[in-house]
Coordinates of C-alpha atoms and ligand atoms in Angstrom, one line a residue:
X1 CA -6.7 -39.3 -23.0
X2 CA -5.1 -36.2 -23.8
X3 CA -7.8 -34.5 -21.3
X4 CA -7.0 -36.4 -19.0
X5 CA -3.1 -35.8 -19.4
X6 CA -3.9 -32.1 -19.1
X7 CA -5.8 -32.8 -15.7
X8 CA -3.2 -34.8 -14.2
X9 CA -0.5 -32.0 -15.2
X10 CA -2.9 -29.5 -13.7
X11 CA -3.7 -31.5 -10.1
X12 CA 0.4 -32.1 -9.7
X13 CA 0.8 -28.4 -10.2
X14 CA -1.4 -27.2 -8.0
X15 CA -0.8 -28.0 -4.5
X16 CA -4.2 -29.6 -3.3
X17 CA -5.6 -26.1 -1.4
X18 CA -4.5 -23.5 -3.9
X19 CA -7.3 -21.8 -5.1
X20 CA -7.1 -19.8 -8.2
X21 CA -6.7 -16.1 -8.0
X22 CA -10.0 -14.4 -7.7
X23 CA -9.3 -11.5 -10.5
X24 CA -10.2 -7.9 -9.2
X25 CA -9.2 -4.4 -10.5
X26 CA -9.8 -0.9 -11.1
X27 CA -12.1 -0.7 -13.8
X28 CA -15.0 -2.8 -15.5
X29 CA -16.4 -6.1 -14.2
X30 CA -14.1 -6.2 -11.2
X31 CA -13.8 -2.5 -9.6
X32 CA -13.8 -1.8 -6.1
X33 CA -17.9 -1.4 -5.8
X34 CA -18.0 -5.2 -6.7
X35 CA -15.1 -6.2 -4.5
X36 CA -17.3 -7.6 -2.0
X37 CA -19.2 -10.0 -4.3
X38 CA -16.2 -11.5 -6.5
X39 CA -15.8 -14.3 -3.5
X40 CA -16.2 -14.8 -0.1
X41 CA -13.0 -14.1 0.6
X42 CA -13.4 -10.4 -0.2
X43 CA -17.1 -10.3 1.6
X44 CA -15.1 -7.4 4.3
X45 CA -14.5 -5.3 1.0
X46 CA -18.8 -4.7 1.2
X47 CA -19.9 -5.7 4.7
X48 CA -16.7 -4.1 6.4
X49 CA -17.4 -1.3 9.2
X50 CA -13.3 0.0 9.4
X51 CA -12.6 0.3 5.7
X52 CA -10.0 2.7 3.9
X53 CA -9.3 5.0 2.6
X54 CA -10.7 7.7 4.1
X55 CA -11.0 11.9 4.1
X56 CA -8.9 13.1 7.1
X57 CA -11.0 15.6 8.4
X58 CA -12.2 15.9 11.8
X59 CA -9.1 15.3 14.1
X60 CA -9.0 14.8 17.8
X61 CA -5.7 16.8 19.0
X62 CA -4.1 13.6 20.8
X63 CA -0.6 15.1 21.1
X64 CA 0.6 12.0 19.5
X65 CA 4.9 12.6 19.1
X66 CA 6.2 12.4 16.1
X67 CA 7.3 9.4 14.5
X68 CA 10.7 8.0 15.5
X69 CA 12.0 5.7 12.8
X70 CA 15.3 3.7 12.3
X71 CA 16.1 3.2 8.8
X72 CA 18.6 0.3 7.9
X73 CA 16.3 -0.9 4.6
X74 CA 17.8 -2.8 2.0
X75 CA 15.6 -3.1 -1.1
X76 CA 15.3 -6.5 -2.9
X77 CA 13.0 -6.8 -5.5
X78 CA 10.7 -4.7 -7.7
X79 CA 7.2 -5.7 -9.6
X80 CA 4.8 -4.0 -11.5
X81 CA 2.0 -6.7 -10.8
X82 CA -0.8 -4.6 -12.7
X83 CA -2.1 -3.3 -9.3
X84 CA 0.7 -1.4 -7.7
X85 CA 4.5 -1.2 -8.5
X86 CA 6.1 -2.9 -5.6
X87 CA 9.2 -2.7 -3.4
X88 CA 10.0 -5.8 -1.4
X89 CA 12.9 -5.2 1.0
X90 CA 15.0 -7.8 2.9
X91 CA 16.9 -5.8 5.5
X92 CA 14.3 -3.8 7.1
X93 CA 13.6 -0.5 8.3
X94 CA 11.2 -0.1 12.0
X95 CA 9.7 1.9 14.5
X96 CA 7.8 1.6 17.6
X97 CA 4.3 1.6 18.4
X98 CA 2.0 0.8 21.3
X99 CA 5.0 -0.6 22.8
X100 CA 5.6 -2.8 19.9
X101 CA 8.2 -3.0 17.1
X102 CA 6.8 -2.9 13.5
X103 CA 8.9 -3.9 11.2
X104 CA 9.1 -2.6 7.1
X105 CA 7.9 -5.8 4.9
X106 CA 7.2 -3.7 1.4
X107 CA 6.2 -0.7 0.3
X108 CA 4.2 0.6 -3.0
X109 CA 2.4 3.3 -4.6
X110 CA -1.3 4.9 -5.4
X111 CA -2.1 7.8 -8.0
X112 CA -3.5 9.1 -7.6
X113 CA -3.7 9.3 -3.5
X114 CA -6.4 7.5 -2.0
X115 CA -6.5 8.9 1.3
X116 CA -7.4 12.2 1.7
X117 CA -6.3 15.3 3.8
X118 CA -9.5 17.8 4.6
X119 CA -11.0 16.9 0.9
X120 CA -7.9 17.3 -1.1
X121 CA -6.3 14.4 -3.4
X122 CA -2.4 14.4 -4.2
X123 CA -1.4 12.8 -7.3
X124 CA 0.4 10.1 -5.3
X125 CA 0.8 7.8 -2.1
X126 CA 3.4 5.5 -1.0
X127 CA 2.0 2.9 1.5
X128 CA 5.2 1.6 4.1
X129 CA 3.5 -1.5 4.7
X130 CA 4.6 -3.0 8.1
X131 CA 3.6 -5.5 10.7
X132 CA 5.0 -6.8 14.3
X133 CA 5.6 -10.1 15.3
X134 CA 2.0 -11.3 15.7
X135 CA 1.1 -10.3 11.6
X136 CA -0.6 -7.1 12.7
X137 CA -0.3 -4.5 10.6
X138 CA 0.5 -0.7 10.8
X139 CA 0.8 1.2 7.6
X140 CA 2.6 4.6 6.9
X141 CA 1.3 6.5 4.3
X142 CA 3.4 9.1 3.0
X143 CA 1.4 11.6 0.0
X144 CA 3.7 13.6 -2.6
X145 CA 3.0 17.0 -4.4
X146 CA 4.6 17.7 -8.0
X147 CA 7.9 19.8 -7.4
X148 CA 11.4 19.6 -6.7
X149 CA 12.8 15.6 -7.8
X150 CA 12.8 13.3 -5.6
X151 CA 16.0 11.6 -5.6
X152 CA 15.1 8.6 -3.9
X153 CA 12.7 7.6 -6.8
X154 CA 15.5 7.6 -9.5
X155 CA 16.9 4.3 -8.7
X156 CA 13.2 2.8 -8.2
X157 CA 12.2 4.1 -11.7
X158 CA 15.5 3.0 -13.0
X159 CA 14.5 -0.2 -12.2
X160 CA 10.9 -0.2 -13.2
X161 CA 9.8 -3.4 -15.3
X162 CA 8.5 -2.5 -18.2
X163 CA 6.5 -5.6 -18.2
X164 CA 3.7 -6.6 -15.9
X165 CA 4.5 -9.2 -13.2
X166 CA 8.4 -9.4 -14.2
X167 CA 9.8 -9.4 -11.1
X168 CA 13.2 -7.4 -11.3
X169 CA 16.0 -7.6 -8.9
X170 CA 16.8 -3.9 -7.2
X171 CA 20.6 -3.5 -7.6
X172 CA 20.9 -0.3 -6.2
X173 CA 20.7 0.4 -2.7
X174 CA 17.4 3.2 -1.9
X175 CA 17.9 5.8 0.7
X176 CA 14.1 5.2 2.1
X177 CA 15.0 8.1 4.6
X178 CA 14.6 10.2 1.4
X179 CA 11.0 9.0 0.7
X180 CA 10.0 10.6 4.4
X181 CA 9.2 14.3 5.3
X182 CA 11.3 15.6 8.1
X183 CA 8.8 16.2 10.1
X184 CA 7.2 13.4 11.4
X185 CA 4.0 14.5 12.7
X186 CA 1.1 12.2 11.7
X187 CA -3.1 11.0 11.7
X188 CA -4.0 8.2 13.0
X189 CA -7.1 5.7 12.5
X190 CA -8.0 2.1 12.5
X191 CA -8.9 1.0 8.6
X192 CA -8.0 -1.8 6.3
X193 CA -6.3 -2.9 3.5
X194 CA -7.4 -1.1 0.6
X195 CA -7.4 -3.7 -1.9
X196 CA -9.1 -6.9 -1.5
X197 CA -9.6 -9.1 0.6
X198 CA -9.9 -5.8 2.5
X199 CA -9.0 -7.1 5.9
X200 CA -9.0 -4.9 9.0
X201 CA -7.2 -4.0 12.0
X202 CA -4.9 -2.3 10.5
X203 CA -3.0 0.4 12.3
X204 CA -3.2 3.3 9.9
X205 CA -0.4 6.3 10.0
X206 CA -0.4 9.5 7.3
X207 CA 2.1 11.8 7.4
X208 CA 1.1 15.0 7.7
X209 CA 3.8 16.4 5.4
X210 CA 3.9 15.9 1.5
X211 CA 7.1 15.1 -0.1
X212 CA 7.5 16.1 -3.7
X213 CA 8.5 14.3 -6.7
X214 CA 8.9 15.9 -10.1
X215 CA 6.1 15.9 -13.2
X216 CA 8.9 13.6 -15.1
X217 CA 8.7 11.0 -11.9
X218 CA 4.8 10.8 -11.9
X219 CA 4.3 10.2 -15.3
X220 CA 6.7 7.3 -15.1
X221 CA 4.4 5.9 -12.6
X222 CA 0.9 6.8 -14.2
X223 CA 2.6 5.5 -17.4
X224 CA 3.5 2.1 -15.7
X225 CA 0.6 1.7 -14.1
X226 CA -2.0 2.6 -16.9
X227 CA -4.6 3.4 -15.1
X228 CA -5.2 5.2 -11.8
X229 CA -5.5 2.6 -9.1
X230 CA -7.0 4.3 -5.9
X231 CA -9.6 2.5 -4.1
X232 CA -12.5 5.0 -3.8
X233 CA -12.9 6.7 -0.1
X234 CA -15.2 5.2 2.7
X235 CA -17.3 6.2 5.2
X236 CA -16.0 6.6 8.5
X237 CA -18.8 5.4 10.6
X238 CA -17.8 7.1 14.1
X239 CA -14.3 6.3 13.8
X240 CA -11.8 8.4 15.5
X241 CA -8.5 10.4 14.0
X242 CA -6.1 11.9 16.5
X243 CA -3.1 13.6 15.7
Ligands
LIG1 ZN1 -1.7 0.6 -0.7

């Protein structure tokens, strides 16, 4: 009676189609070269043509401009959810592409960096994840040397959680425009999400130009996220890179 009590409390708090959570990680039973056989779901992390990240190498000169962005981002809430330390914003920030407005949904952080630029790793990467109206998605990557502080990290560190999947409210405004090189000048490819379910189609964006952020700043990432959580690189299988 009592199992059957615990079912009935189960069923009513599941909705009928949830599915639990298929665990995946970094490290051990569930790292990225198994990604593609934890469920169906994730079968595009293995069988997947257009996968990221990738090592920027050969580039087509396409004299792509630089990126114009308008930045009006208000940042909402913050979570470390044992993957990535998140930024979820509510007011957003946007820019244009292929004649299309993409529109800032969250943003979070690698380290160290999983793309690459001509073989070399930075200790960290910010992905600006966006999409349009239809759901597609473009992503900005933006990679960061250690150097000078970066000021728009303080209030982002300020409020890290210190526990996993505590989702903290963001009381301070963030001056993304902080987070960006001047410069806008950046590769483009066609990839994927790099963590599962590793879908493609995704509109893929690095700026050229690190920003920097102090040895103090990166530890406080590395320390909250406890282990390094960069998907290893994938082959690019003819793609193309223009610049
Ligand atoms: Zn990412």
């Amino acid at each position: 009676m009592k199992r059957f009590a615990l079912l009935l409390a189960c069923l009513t708090a599941l909705p009928v189609w949830a599915k639990p959570a298929i665990h995946w990680a970094y490290e051990g039973q569930g790292s990225p070269e198994h990604w593609g056989e934890l469920g169906d779901e994730f079968q595009i992390c293995k069988k997947g043509q257009y996968q990221s990240p990738i090592d920027i190498n050969q580039v087509i000169d396409g004299k792509l401009p630089p990126l114009g962005m308008n930045f009006h981002t208000d940042t909402q809430t913050i979570v470390n959810n044992g993957h990535t330390v998140q930024v979820t914003v509510k007011d957003s920030d946007d820019f244009r592409l292929d004649n299309d407005v993409f529109v800032l949904k969250q943003f979070h952080f690698h380290a160290p960096s999983e793309n690459h630029l001509f073989g070399k790793a930075f200790p960290l990467e910010a992905h600006f994840v966006h999409a349009n109206k239809k759901g597609e998605l473009a992503v900005l990557a933006v990679m960061f040397e250690v150097g000078a502080e970066n000021s728009a990290l303080k209030p982002l560190l300020a409020a890290l959680p210190s526990e996993v999947d505590r989702v903290e409210v963001m009381k301070q405004r963030m001056d993304l425009a902080a987070l960006f090189p001047t410069v806008k000048h950046y590769y483009r490819f066609s990839g994927s999400l790099t963590t599962p379910p590793c879908t493609e189609g995704v509109r893929w964006l690095i700026l050229k130009q690190p920003v920097t952020l102090s040895a103090a700043q990166l530890a406080k990432f590395e320390h909250a996220l406890k282990h390094a959580n960069n998907r290893p690189l994938q082959p690019l299988n003819g793609r193309i890179i223009v610049e």
